[in-house]
Amino acid sequence: AFRFLVATNLINMHNLGLVINLESILEILAENQASLKESSRAWVCTNLGNVYIRIGEYTKALSFYTKALEIYDTITDLPGQGKVLSNVGDVALRLDDYDKAMAFYEKSLAVYRQIMDTSGQIKNLGNMGIACADRGEHGKSISFYEKQLEISRLTSDSKSEGNALGNLGLAYTYLGEHSRAIGFYKKQRQIARQTNDERSEGNSLGNIGIAYASLSEHAKAIDFYKRQLEIHRRIGYVLGEGNALANMGLSYAKIGMHEEAHRCFDESSSIFRGLGLKHEVAQIEEMRRNSEHWIMRSIGVDPEKEKSSVFSDQRILMRSRRLKP
């Protein structure tokens, strides 16, 4: 019954509240899986894997994905296989095992091509671009994102087109071509507004903010983060609130508004802690430590610290926003 409610969009997995609450719901189903159909058992295992990857328990995630893949193989469910193979790639990417991640994304892509599932192909091309970007191979990542964009446009998949444009923006941000990145983000936002996709609109505003922050235009960046925060609060997208506040804190720290910076970090950390996202909480604390270096720099102490921290902080939040199983 729970699976049916999700499949028919009567409930949304991402809007069920705390990740730990979703874990408890799915664990109950997993404990009683003997009475479930095989396809439902695989579905429960897949979604438990998704929960555990979100809270950073990668061994548990892999365990459930392995169980799901065994069932999908047994019942010859190719769409299920494609999805789980991609999710295993996500775990490998979180563990910085890029070769393994690419291998699983390629296997998943082959399955989706076999069943002519363009949506699955689009997602895997995006994932492969992310893996290349995290390895510093931004030229390769752009190639994957361009293929992702091409298929999205050929199939009139507006949401995927917007995601591809956002990915291209991130790639050019990494390459330091921030003005070009902003152009992609604005196109992404335009599509989000046309399709009434407020979550994507908020994400695009946040991405524009990151690009302006990279150009050291922090007042502009803060303005975009505030607009992102307003949208995500209105629609109840808590993860987006946390990202917006973290980015805002980073820019406040850069311009010497340290009380505001720490307030944003505190709110962001509280949100991520409430969601059970330990990895993101640790990232916020790293950003807070770096902001202390900028305070020291503003009074003439240890001026070299900023060089080692600016890009790493922006990369942290850019990566956390992209990786969503």
PDB file of C-alpha atoms in Angstrom:
ATOM      1  CA  ALA A   1       0.000   0.000   0.000  1.00  0.00           C
ATOM      2  CA  PHE A   2       2.846   2.360   0.856  1.00  0.00           C
ATOM      3  CA  ARG A   3       4.567   1.626  -2.440  1.00  0.00           C
ATOM      4  CA  PHE A   4       1.311   2.296  -4.310  1.00  0.00           C
ATOM      5  CA  LEU A   5       0.863   5.670  -2.584  1.00  0.00           C
ATOM      6  CA  VAL A   6       4.385   6.675  -3.620  1.00  0.00           C
ATOM      7  CA  ALA A   7       3.989   5.380  -7.186  1.00  0.00           C
ATOM      8  CA  THR A   8       0.755   7.341  -7.662  1.00  0.00           C
ATOM      9  CA  ASN A   9       2.303  10.516  -6.175  1.00  0.00           C
ATOM     10  CA  LEU A  10      -0.258  10.604  -3.369  1.00  0.00           C
ATOM     11  CA  ILE A  11       2.719  10.908  -1.041  1.00  0.00           C
ATOM     12  CA  ASN A  12       6.198  12.153  -1.875  1.00  0.00           C
ATOM     13  CA  MET A  13       9.195  10.357  -0.389  1.00  0.00           C
ATOM     14  CA  HIS A  14      11.125  13.645  -0.154  1.00  0.00           C
ATOM     15  CA  ASN A  15       8.311  15.388   1.735  1.00  0.00           C
ATOM     16  CA  LEU A  16       7.744  12.814   4.486  1.00  0.00           C
ATOM     17  CA  GLY A  17       9.715  14.784   7.045  1.00  0.00           C
ATOM     18  CA  LEU A  18      12.899  13.614   8.705  1.00  0.00           C
ATOM     19  CA  VAL A  19      15.031  11.057   6.901  1.00  0.00           C
ATOM     20  CA  ILE A  20      15.159   9.012  10.119  1.00  0.00           C
ATOM     21  CA  ASN A  21      11.345   8.808  10.114  1.00  0.00           C
ATOM     22  CA  LEU A  22      11.397   7.465   6.564  1.00  0.00           C
ATOM     23  CA  GLU A  23      13.993   4.921   7.667  1.00  0.00           C
ATOM     24  CA  SER A  24      11.668   3.644  10.412  1.00  0.00           C
ATOM     25  CA  ILE A  25       8.749   3.285   7.975  1.00  0.00           C
ATOM     26  CA  LEU A  26      10.819   1.294   5.511  1.00  0.00           C
ATOM     27  CA  GLU A  27      12.486  -0.819   8.211  1.00  0.00           C
ATOM     28  CA  ILE A  28       9.030  -2.017   9.322  1.00  0.00           C
ATOM     29  CA  LEU A  29       8.325  -3.080   5.750  1.00  0.00           C
ATOM     30  CA  ALA A  30      11.720  -4.778   5.480  1.00  0.00           C
ATOM     31  CA  GLU A  31      11.108  -6.750   8.700  1.00  0.00           C
ATOM     32  CA  ASN A  32       7.826  -8.038   7.272  1.00  0.00           C
ATOM     33  CA  GLN A  33       9.089  -8.571   3.743  1.00  0.00           C
ATOM     34  CA  ALA A  34       8.213 -12.292   3.776  1.00  0.00           C
ATOM     35  CA  SER A  35       4.626 -11.303   3.082  1.00  0.00           C
ATOM     36  CA  LEU A  36       5.560  -8.948   0.245  1.00  0.00           C
ATOM     37  CA  LYS A  37       5.782  -9.674  -3.450  1.00  0.00           C
ATOM     38  CA  GLU A  38       9.359  -9.956  -4.743  1.00  0.00           C
ATOM     39  CA  SER A  39       9.073  -6.683  -6.653  1.00  0.00           C
ATOM     40  CA  SER A  40       7.910  -4.902  -3.481  1.00  0.00           C
ATOM     41  CA  ARG A  41      10.759  -6.452  -1.468  1.00  0.00           C
ATOM     42  CA  ALA A  42      13.226  -5.084  -4.009  1.00  0.00           C
ATOM     43  CA  TRP A  43      11.512  -1.680  -3.899  1.00  0.00           C
ATOM     44  CA  VAL A  44      11.792  -1.530  -0.098  1.00  0.00           C
ATOM     45  CA  CYS A  45      15.476  -2.553  -0.202  1.00  0.00           C
ATOM     46  CA  THR A  46      16.214   0.051  -2.886  1.00  0.00           C
ATOM     47  CA  ASN A  47      14.606   2.861  -0.915  1.00  0.00           C
ATOM     48  CA  LEU A  48      16.277   1.819   2.339  1.00  0.00           C
ATOM     49  CA  GLY A  49      19.557   2.015   0.432  1.00  0.00           C
ATOM     50  CA  ASN A  50      18.577   5.516  -0.649  1.00  0.00           C
ATOM     51  CA  VAL A  51      17.921   6.520   2.978  1.00  0.00           C
ATOM     52  CA  TYR A  52      21.240   5.124   4.202  1.00  0.00           C
ATOM     53  CA  ILE A  53      23.251   6.854   1.485  1.00  0.00           C
ATOM     54  CA  ARG A  54      21.605  10.130   2.512  1.00  0.00           C
ATOM     55  CA  ILE A  55      22.721   9.732   6.142  1.00  0.00           C
ATOM     56  CA  GLY A  56      26.209   8.549   5.195  1.00  0.00           C
ATOM     57  CA  GLU A  57      25.895   4.872   6.177  1.00  0.00           C
ATOM     58  CA  TYR A  58      27.332   3.543   2.943  1.00  0.00           C
ATOM     59  CA  THR A  59      27.937  -0.055   4.046  1.00  0.00           C
ATOM     60  CA  LYS A  60      24.250  -0.427   4.939  1.00  0.00           C
ATOM     61  CA  ALA A  61      23.261   1.243   1.672  1.00  0.00           C
ATOM     62  CA  LEU A  62      25.361  -1.203  -0.350  1.00  0.00           C
ATOM     63  CA  SER A  63      23.917  -4.140   1.585  1.00  0.00           C
ATOM     64  CA  PHE A  64      20.348  -3.174   0.681  1.00  0.00           C
ATOM     65  CA  TYR A  65      21.237  -2.344  -2.919  1.00  0.00           C
ATOM     66  CA  THR A  66      22.871  -5.782  -3.258  1.00  0.00           C
ATOM     67  CA  LYS A  67      19.702  -7.480  -1.962  1.00  0.00           C
ATOM     68  CA  ALA A  68      17.558  -5.422  -4.337  1.00  0.00           C
ATOM     69  CA  LEU A  69      19.798  -6.220  -7.310  1.00  0.00           C
ATOM     70  CA  GLU A  70      19.630  -9.956  -6.569  1.00  0.00           C
ATOM     71  CA  ILE A  71      15.832  -9.833  -6.593  1.00  0.00           C
ATOM     72  CA  TYR A  72      15.662  -7.721  -9.759  1.00  0.00           C
ATOM     73  CA  ASP A  73      18.037 -10.165 -11.470  1.00  0.00           C
ATOM     74  CA  THR A  74      15.866 -13.120 -10.393  1.00  0.00           C
ATOM     75  CA  ILE A  75      12.621 -11.619 -11.699  1.00  0.00           C
ATOM     76  CA  THR A  76      14.340 -10.058 -14.758  1.00  0.00           C
ATOM     77  CA  ASP A  77      13.256  -6.529 -13.877  1.00  0.00           C
ATOM     78  CA  LEU A  78      15.531  -4.447 -16.135  1.00  0.00           C
ATOM     79  CA  PRO A  79      14.276  -1.010 -15.018  1.00  0.00           C
ATOM     80  CA  GLY A  80      14.915  -2.044 -11.407  1.00  0.00           C
ATOM     81  CA  GLN A  81      18.403  -3.271 -12.295  1.00  0.00           C
ATOM     82  CA  GLY A  82      19.213  -0.024 -14.059  1.00  0.00           C
ATOM     83  CA  LYS A  83      18.128   2.044 -11.078  1.00  0.00           C
ATOM     84  CA  VAL A  84      20.045   0.050  -8.475  1.00  0.00           C
ATOM     85  CA  LEU A  85      23.222  -0.107 -10.587  1.00  0.00           C
ATOM     86  CA  SER A  86      23.124   3.677 -10.782  1.00  0.00           C
ATOM     87  CA  ASN A  87      22.589   3.924  -7.014  1.00  0.00           C
ATOM     88  CA  VAL A  88      25.624   1.709  -6.347  1.00  0.00           C
ATOM     89  CA  GLY A  89      27.547   4.158  -8.533  1.00  0.00           C
ATOM     90  CA  ASP A  90      26.327   6.954  -6.234  1.00  0.00           C
ATOM     91  CA  VAL A  91      27.738   5.140  -3.193  1.00  0.00           C
ATOM     92  CA  ALA A  92      31.090   4.621  -4.943  1.00  0.00           C
ATOM     93  CA  LEU A  93      31.171   8.305  -5.852  1.00  0.00           C
ATOM     94  CA  ARG A  94      30.518   9.312  -2.237  1.00  0.00           C
ATOM     95  CA  LEU A  95      33.473   7.116  -1.273  1.00  0.00           C
ATOM     96  CA  ASP A  96      35.637   8.821  -3.947  1.00  0.00           C
ATOM     97  CA  ASP A  97      36.022   5.567  -5.890  1.00  0.00           C
ATOM     98  CA  TYR A  98      35.594   7.204  -9.294  1.00  0.00           C
ATOM     99  CA  ASP A  99      36.522   4.207 -11.426  1.00  0.00           C
ATOM    100  CA  LYS A 100      33.961   2.004  -9.674  1.00  0.00           C
ATOM    101  CA  ALA A 101      31.328   4.751  -9.909  1.00  0.00           C
ATOM    102  CA  MET A 102      31.881   5.140 -13.648  1.00  0.00           C
ATOM    103  CA  ALA A 103      31.757   1.356 -14.150  1.00  0.00           C
ATOM    104  CA  PHE A 104      28.357   1.085 -12.467  1.00  0.00           C
ATOM    105  CA  TYR A 105      26.977   4.159 -14.251  1.00  0.00           C
ATOM    106  CA  GLU A 106      28.063   2.623 -17.566  1.00  0.00           C
ATOM    107  CA  LYS A 107      26.342  -0.680 -16.685  1.00  0.00           C
ATOM    108  CA  SER A 108      23.186   1.217 -15.759  1.00  0.00           C
ATOM    109  CA  LEU A 109      23.360   3.271 -18.952  1.00  0.00           C
ATOM    110  CA  ALA A 110      23.666   0.071 -21.023  1.00  0.00           C
ATOM    111  CA  VAL A 111      20.527  -1.344 -19.364  1.00  0.00           C
ATOM    112  CA  TYR A 112      18.555   1.828 -20.017  1.00  0.00           C
ATOM    113  CA  ARG A 113      19.688   1.884 -23.641  1.00  0.00           C
ATOM    114  CA  GLN A 114      18.618  -1.754 -23.994  1.00  0.00           C
ATOM    115  CA  ILE A 115      15.079  -0.934 -22.821  1.00  0.00           C
ATOM    116  CA  MET A 116      15.110   2.462 -24.598  1.00  0.00           C
ATOM    117  CA  ASP A 117      14.455   4.359 -21.373  1.00  0.00           C
ATOM    118  CA  THR A 118      15.585   7.905 -22.200  1.00  0.00           C
ATOM    119  CA  SER A 119      14.908   9.174 -18.686  1.00  0.00           C
ATOM    120  CA  GLY A 120      17.342   6.641 -17.231  1.00  0.00           C
ATOM    121  CA  GLN A 121      19.909   7.480 -19.892  1.00  0.00           C
ATOM    122  CA  ILE A 122      19.648  11.173 -19.076  1.00  0.00           C
ATOM    123  CA  LYS A 123      20.179  10.568 -15.341  1.00  0.00           C
ATOM    124  CA  ASN A 124      23.213   8.353 -15.906  1.00  0.00           C
ATOM    125  CA  LEU A 125      24.842  10.770 -18.317  1.00  0.00           C
ATOM    126  CA  GLY A 126      24.446  13.431 -15.634  1.00  0.00           C
ATOM    127  CA  ASN A 127      25.932  11.114 -13.005  1.00  0.00           C
ATOM    128  CA  MET A 128      28.879  10.308 -15.255  1.00  0.00           C
ATOM    129  CA  GLY A 129      29.466  14.015 -15.728  1.00  0.00           C
ATOM    130  CA  ILE A 130      29.453  14.476 -11.945  1.00  0.00           C
ATOM    131  CA  ALA A 131      31.988  11.664 -11.505  1.00  0.00           C
ATOM    132  CA  CYS A 132      34.298  13.286 -14.070  1.00  0.00           C
ATOM    133  CA  ALA A 133      33.870  16.699 -12.446  1.00  0.00           C
ATOM    134  CA  ASP A 134      34.743  15.339  -9.001  1.00  0.00           C
ATOM    135  CA  ARG A 135      37.889  13.821 -10.501  1.00  0.00           C
ATOM    136  CA  GLY A 136      38.759  17.232 -11.954  1.00  0.00           C
ATOM    137  CA  GLU A 137      38.083  16.178 -15.556  1.00  0.00           C
ATOM    138  CA  HIS A 138      35.794  19.085 -16.374  1.00  0.00           C
ATOM    139  CA  GLY A 139      36.159  18.810 -20.145  1.00  0.00           C
ATOM    140  CA  LYS A 140      34.852  15.241 -19.972  1.00  0.00           C
ATOM    141  CA  SER A 141      32.068  16.258 -17.615  1.00  0.00           C
ATOM    142  CA  ILE A 142      30.898  18.934 -20.058  1.00  0.00           C
ATOM    143  CA  SER A 143      30.778  16.307 -22.816  1.00  0.00           C
ATOM    144  CA  PHE A 144      28.434  14.128 -20.723  1.00  0.00           C
ATOM    145  CA  TYR A 145      26.271  17.099 -19.740  1.00  0.00           C
ATOM    146  CA  GLU A 146      25.948  18.150 -23.395  1.00  0.00           C
ATOM    147  CA  LYS A 147      24.725  14.634 -24.283  1.00  0.00           C
ATOM    148  CA  GLN A 148      22.328  14.846 -21.337  1.00  0.00           C
ATOM    149  CA  LEU A 149      21.044  18.189 -22.650  1.00  0.00           C
ATOM    150  CA  GLU A 150      20.710  16.880 -26.221  1.00  0.00           C
ATOM    151  CA  ILE A 151      18.546  13.893 -25.238  1.00  0.00           C
ATOM    152  CA  SER A 152      16.476  16.050 -22.887  1.00  0.00           C
ATOM    153  CA  ARG A 153      15.661  18.463 -25.687  1.00  0.00           C
ATOM    154  CA  LEU A 154      14.971  15.689 -28.216  1.00  0.00           C
ATOM    155  CA  THR A 155      12.465  14.108 -25.827  1.00  0.00           C
ATOM    156  CA  SER A 156      11.000  17.463 -24.690  1.00  0.00           C
ATOM    157  CA  ASP A 157      11.906  16.628 -21.096  1.00  0.00           C
ATOM    158  CA  SER A 158      11.935  20.130 -19.616  1.00  0.00           C
ATOM    159  CA  LYS A 159      12.911  19.094 -16.092  1.00  0.00           C
ATOM    160  CA  SER A 160      15.916  17.119 -17.333  1.00  0.00           C
ATOM    161  CA  GLU A 161      16.841  19.980 -19.678  1.00  0.00           C
ATOM    162  CA  GLY A 162      16.916  22.300 -16.687  1.00  0.00           C
ATOM    163  CA  ASN A 163      19.076  19.836 -14.723  1.00  0.00           C
ATOM    164  CA  ALA A 164      21.515  19.555 -17.639  1.00  0.00           C
ATOM    165  CA  LEU A 165      21.772  23.337 -17.910  1.00  0.00           C
ATOM    166  CA  GLY A 166      22.440  23.524 -14.181  1.00  0.00           C
ATOM    167  CA  ASN A 167      25.150  20.865 -14.471  1.00  0.00           C
ATOM    168  CA  LEU A 168      26.803  22.766 -17.324  1.00  0.00           C
ATOM    169  CA  GLY A 169      26.715  25.875 -15.157  1.00  0.00           C
ATOM    170  CA  LEU A 170      28.474  24.000 -12.351  1.00  0.00           C
ATOM    171  CA  ALA A 171      31.112  22.694 -14.766  1.00  0.00           C
ATOM    172  CA  TYR A 172      31.912  26.169 -16.050  1.00  0.00           C
ATOM    173  CA  THR A 173      31.962  27.472 -12.472  1.00  0.00           C
ATOM    174  CA  TYR A 174      34.669  24.898 -11.695  1.00  0.00           C
ATOM    175  CA  LEU A 175      36.589  26.092 -14.777  1.00  0.00           C
ATOM    176  CA  GLY A 176      36.391  29.656 -13.508  1.00  0.00           C
ATOM    177  CA  GLU A 177      34.130  30.807 -16.365  1.00  0.00           C
ATOM    178  CA  HIS A 178      31.591  32.301 -13.976  1.00  0.00           C
ATOM    179  CA  SER A 179      29.856  34.657 -16.397  1.00  0.00           C
ATOM    180  CA  ARG A 180      29.248  31.754 -18.781  1.00  0.00           C
ATOM    181  CA  ALA A 181      27.998  29.654 -15.849  1.00  0.00           C
ATOM    182  CA  ILE A 182      25.509  32.367 -14.885  1.00  0.00           C
ATOM    183  CA  GLY A 183      24.123  32.249 -18.436  1.00  0.00           C
ATOM    184  CA  PHE A 184      23.353  28.519 -18.041  1.00  0.00           C
ATOM    185  CA  TYR A 185      21.823  29.053 -14.607  1.00  0.00           C
ATOM    186  CA  LYS A 186      19.530  31.774 -15.937  1.00  0.00           C
ATOM    187  CA  LYS A 187      18.316  29.436 -18.681  1.00  0.00           C
ATOM    188  CA  GLN A 188      17.751  26.788 -16.014  1.00  0.00           C
ATOM    189  CA  ARG A 189      15.718  29.249 -13.961  1.00  0.00           C
ATOM    190  CA  GLN A 190      13.654  30.276 -16.990  1.00  0.00           C
ATOM    191  CA  ILE A 191      12.659  26.651 -17.618  1.00  0.00           C
ATOM    192  CA  ALA A 192      11.842  26.167 -13.924  1.00  0.00           C
ATOM    193  CA  ARG A 193       9.529  29.182 -13.969  1.00  0.00           C
ATOM    194  CA  GLN A 194       7.839  28.014 -17.171  1.00  0.00           C
ATOM    195  CA  THR A 195       7.142  24.602 -15.667  1.00  0.00           C
ATOM    196  CA  ASN A 196       6.221  25.944 -12.201  1.00  0.00           C
ATOM    197  CA  ASP A 197       9.057  23.921 -10.691  1.00  0.00           C
ATOM    198  CA  GLU A 198       9.757  26.055  -7.631  1.00  0.00           C
ATOM    199  CA  ARG A 199      12.323  23.698  -6.150  1.00  0.00           C
ATOM    200  CA  SER A 200      14.451  23.898  -9.319  1.00  0.00           C
ATOM    201  CA  GLU A 201      13.949  27.659  -9.464  1.00  0.00           C
ATOM    202  CA  GLY A 202      15.291  27.926  -5.929  1.00  0.00           C
ATOM    203  CA  ASN A 203      18.265  25.719  -6.804  1.00  0.00           C
ATOM    204  CA  SER A 204      19.068  27.840  -9.854  1.00  0.00           C
ATOM    205  CA  LEU A 205      18.963  31.002  -7.723  1.00  0.00           C
ATOM    206  CA  GLY A 206      21.390  29.362  -5.317  1.00  0.00           C
ATOM    207  CA  ASN A 207      23.687  28.384  -8.180  1.00  0.00           C
ATOM    208  CA  ILE A 208      23.680  31.961  -9.487  1.00  0.00           C
ATOM    209  CA  GLY A 209      24.599  33.054  -5.972  1.00  0.00           C
ATOM    210  CA  ILE A 210      27.561  30.650  -5.922  1.00  0.00           C
ATOM    211  CA  ALA A 211      28.773  32.035  -9.267  1.00  0.00           C
ATOM    212  CA  TYR A 212      28.596  35.637  -8.017  1.00  0.00           C
ATOM    213  CA  ALA A 213      30.376  34.592  -4.805  1.00  0.00           C
ATOM    214  CA  SER A 214      33.110  33.088  -6.970  1.00  0.00           C
ATOM    215  CA  LEU A 215      33.424  36.505  -8.618  1.00  0.00           C
ATOM    216  CA  SER A 216      33.734  38.014  -5.099  1.00  0.00           C
ATOM    217  CA  GLU A 217      30.422  39.836  -5.597  1.00  0.00           C
ATOM    218  CA  HIS A 218      29.126  38.703  -2.227  1.00  0.00           C
ATOM    219  CA  ALA A 219      26.354  41.287  -1.830  1.00  0.00           C
ATOM    220  CA  LYS A 220      24.805  40.019  -5.086  1.00  0.00           C
ATOM    221  CA  ALA A 221      25.355  36.435  -3.988  1.00  0.00           C
ATOM    222  CA  ILE A 222      23.560  37.029  -0.684  1.00  0.00           C
ATOM    223  CA  ASP A 223      20.609  38.553  -2.523  1.00  0.00           C
ATOM    224  CA  PHE A 224      20.217  35.391  -4.637  1.00  0.00           C
ATOM    225  CA  TYR A 225      20.620  33.132  -1.586  1.00  0.00           C
ATOM    226  CA  LYS A 226      17.852  35.067   0.178  1.00  0.00           C
ATOM    227  CA  ARG A 227      15.539  34.571  -2.799  1.00  0.00           C
ATOM    228  CA  GLN A 228      16.416  30.862  -2.825  1.00  0.00           C
ATOM    229  CA  LEU A 229      15.700  30.654   0.904  1.00  0.00           C
ATOM    230  CA  GLU A 230      12.337  32.398   0.515  1.00  0.00           C
ATOM    231  CA  ILE A 231      11.175  29.946  -2.166  1.00  0.00           C
ATOM    232  CA  HIS A 232      12.394  26.830  -0.396  1.00  0.00           C
ATOM    233  CA  ARG A 233      10.827  27.885   2.893  1.00  0.00           C
ATOM    234  CA  ARG A 234       7.529  28.584   1.179  1.00  0.00           C
ATOM    235  CA  ILE A 235       7.381  25.148  -0.432  1.00  0.00           C
ATOM    236  CA  GLY A 236       8.794  23.341   2.619  1.00  0.00           C
ATOM    237  CA  TYR A 237      11.964  22.111   0.931  1.00  0.00           C
ATOM    238  CA  VAL A 238      14.086  21.855   4.082  1.00  0.00           C
ATOM    239  CA  LEU A 239      17.266  20.600   2.411  1.00  0.00           C
ATOM    240  CA  GLY A 240      17.217  23.636   0.100  1.00  0.00           C
ATOM    241  CA  GLU A 241      16.864  25.909   3.146  1.00  0.00           C
ATOM    242  CA  GLY A 242      19.961  24.349   4.666  1.00  0.00           C
ATOM    243  CA  ASN A 243      22.006  24.828   1.491  1.00  0.00           C
ATOM    244  CA  ALA A 244      20.883  28.445   1.087  1.00  0.00           C
ATOM    245  CA  LEU A 245      21.746  29.309   4.697  1.00  0.00           C
ATOM    246  CA  ALA A 246      25.164  27.632   4.474  1.00  0.00           C
ATOM    247  CA  ASN A 247      26.061  29.498   1.287  1.00  0.00           C
ATOM    248  CA  MET A 248      24.762  32.740   2.752  1.00  0.00           C
ATOM    249  CA  GLY A 249      26.898  32.246   5.849  1.00  0.00           C
ATOM    250  CA  LEU A 250      29.928  31.755   3.635  1.00  0.00           C
ATOM    251  CA  SER A 251      29.361  35.060   1.833  1.00  0.00           C
ATOM    252  CA  TYR A 252      28.613  36.943   5.061  1.00  0.00           C
ATOM    253  CA  ALA A 253      31.916  35.675   6.454  1.00  0.00           C
ATOM    254  CA  LYS A 254      33.782  36.898   3.366  1.00  0.00           C
ATOM    255  CA  ILE A 255      32.518  40.466   3.814  1.00  0.00           C
ATOM    256  CA  GLY A 256      33.181  40.567   7.555  1.00  0.00           C
ATOM    257  CA  MET A 257      29.586  40.196   8.797  1.00  0.00           C
ATOM    258  CA  HIS A 258      30.556  37.471  11.221  1.00  0.00           C
ATOM    259  CA  GLU A 259      27.496  37.490  13.497  1.00  0.00           C
ATOM    260  CA  GLU A 260      25.253  36.976  10.466  1.00  0.00           C
ATOM    261  CA  ALA A 261      27.613  34.283   9.181  1.00  0.00           C
ATOM    262  CA  HIS A 262      27.484  32.290  12.405  1.00  0.00           C
ATOM    263  CA  ARG A 263      23.707  32.696  12.650  1.00  0.00           C
ATOM    264  CA  CYS A 264      23.368  31.197   9.150  1.00  0.00           C
ATOM    265  CA  PHE A 265      25.799  28.388   9.965  1.00  0.00           C
ATOM    266  CA  ASP A 266      23.893  27.609  13.175  1.00  0.00           C
ATOM    267  CA  GLU A 267      20.531  27.466  11.378  1.00  0.00           C
ATOM    268  CA  SER A 268      21.947  25.395   8.538  1.00  0.00           C
ATOM    269  CA  SER A 269      23.676  22.953  10.879  1.00  0.00           C
ATOM    270  CA  SER A 270      20.461  22.574  12.892  1.00  0.00           C
ATOM    271  CA  ILE A 271      18.508  21.736   9.721  1.00  0.00           C
ATOM    272  CA  PHE A 272      21.016  19.138   8.528  1.00  0.00           C
ATOM    273  CA  ARG A 273      21.262  17.620  12.022  1.00  0.00           C
ATOM    274  CA  GLY A 274      17.476  17.374  12.192  1.00  0.00           C
ATOM    275  CA  LEU A 275      17.461  15.598   8.829  1.00  0.00           C
ATOM    276  CA  GLY A 276      20.050  13.133  10.087  1.00  0.00           C
ATOM    277  CA  LEU A 277      22.604  14.293   7.480  1.00  0.00           C
ATOM    278  CA  LYS A 278      25.880  13.874   9.376  1.00  0.00           C
ATOM    279  CA  HIS A 279      28.057  14.493   6.312  1.00  0.00           C
ATOM    280  CA  GLU A 280      26.519  17.925   5.700  1.00  0.00           C
ATOM    281  CA  VAL A 281      26.793  18.865   9.406  1.00  0.00           C
ATOM    282  CA  ALA A 282      30.524  18.112   9.240  1.00  0.00           C
ATOM    283  CA  GLN A 283      30.829  20.288   6.119  1.00  0.00           C
ATOM    284  CA  ILE A 284      29.165  23.228   7.891  1.00  0.00           C
ATOM    285  CA  GLU A 285      31.593  22.917  10.789  1.00  0.00           C
ATOM    286  CA  GLU A 286      34.493  22.974   8.324  1.00  0.00           C
ATOM    287  CA  MET A 287      33.075  26.135   6.783  1.00  0.00           C
ATOM    288  CA  ARG A 288      32.701  27.665  10.242  1.00  0.00           C
ATOM    289  CA  ARG A 289      36.371  26.950  10.995  1.00  0.00           C
ATOM    290  CA  ASN A 290      37.383  28.543   7.701  1.00  0.00           C
ATOM    291  CA  SER A 291      35.309  31.616   8.508  1.00  0.00           C
ATOM    292  CA  GLU A 292      37.384  32.013  11.677  1.00  0.00           C
ATOM    293  CA  HIS A 293      40.472  32.181   9.453  1.00  0.00           C
ATOM    294  CA  TRP A 294      38.838  35.012   7.492  1.00  0.00           C
ATOM    295  CA  ILE A 295      38.153  36.881  10.738  1.00  0.00           C
ATOM    296  CA  MET A 296      41.860  36.560  11.565  1.00  0.00           C
ATOM    297  CA  ARG A 297      42.723  37.701   8.062  1.00  0.00           C
ATOM    298  CA  SER A 298      40.530  40.810   8.433  1.00  0.00           C
ATOM    299  CA  ILE A 299      42.651  41.899  11.394  1.00  0.00           C
ATOM    300  CA  GLY A 300      45.901  41.087   9.630  1.00  0.00           C
ATOM    301  CA  VAL A 301      46.596  37.643  11.071  1.00  0.00           C
ATOM    302  CA  ASP A 302      47.554  34.623   8.910  1.00  0.00           C
ATOM    303  CA  PRO A 303      46.513  36.118   5.549  1.00  0.00           C
ATOM    304  CA  GLU A 304      47.352  32.989   3.538  1.00  0.00           C
ATOM    305  CA  LYS A 305      44.552  30.869   5.020  1.00  0.00           C
ATOM    306  CA  GLU A 306      41.870  32.175   2.672  1.00  0.00           C
ATOM    307  CA  LYS A 307      43.626  30.791  -0.393  1.00  0.00           C
ATOM    308  CA  SER A 308      43.259  27.197   0.738  1.00  0.00           C
ATOM    309  CA  SER A 309      39.665  27.437   1.897  1.00  0.00           C
ATOM    310  CA  VAL A 310      37.605  29.481  -0.566  1.00  0.00           C
ATOM    311  CA  PHE A 311      37.239  27.000  -3.406  1.00  0.00           C
ATOM    312  CA  SER A 312      36.955  23.932  -1.179  1.00  0.00           C
ATOM    313  CA  ASP A 313      33.938  25.385   0.640  1.00  0.00           C
ATOM    314  CA  GLN A 314      32.119  26.245  -2.577  1.00  0.00           C
ATOM    315  CA  ARG A 315      32.869  22.787  -3.968  1.00  0.00           C
ATOM    316  CA  ILE A 316      31.472  21.124  -0.831  1.00  0.00           C
ATOM    317  CA  LEU A 317      28.027  22.674  -1.189  1.00  0.00           C
ATOM    318  CA  MET A 318      27.949  22.345  -4.968  1.00  0.00           C
ATOM    319  CA  ARG A 319      28.620  18.624  -4.646  1.00  0.00           C
ATOM    320  CA  SER A 320      26.109  18.063  -1.838  1.00  0.00           C
ATOM    321  CA  ARG A 321      23.371  19.702  -3.866  1.00  0.00           C
ATOM    322  CA  ARG A 322      23.961  17.476  -6.874  1.00  0.00           C
ATOM    323  CA  LEU A 323      24.189  14.074  -5.275  1.00  0.00           C
ATOM    324  CA  LYS A 324      20.635  12.937  -4.605  1.00  0.00           C
ATOM    325  CA  PRO A 325      19.762   9.286  -5.024  1.00  0.00           C
TER     326      PRO A 325
END
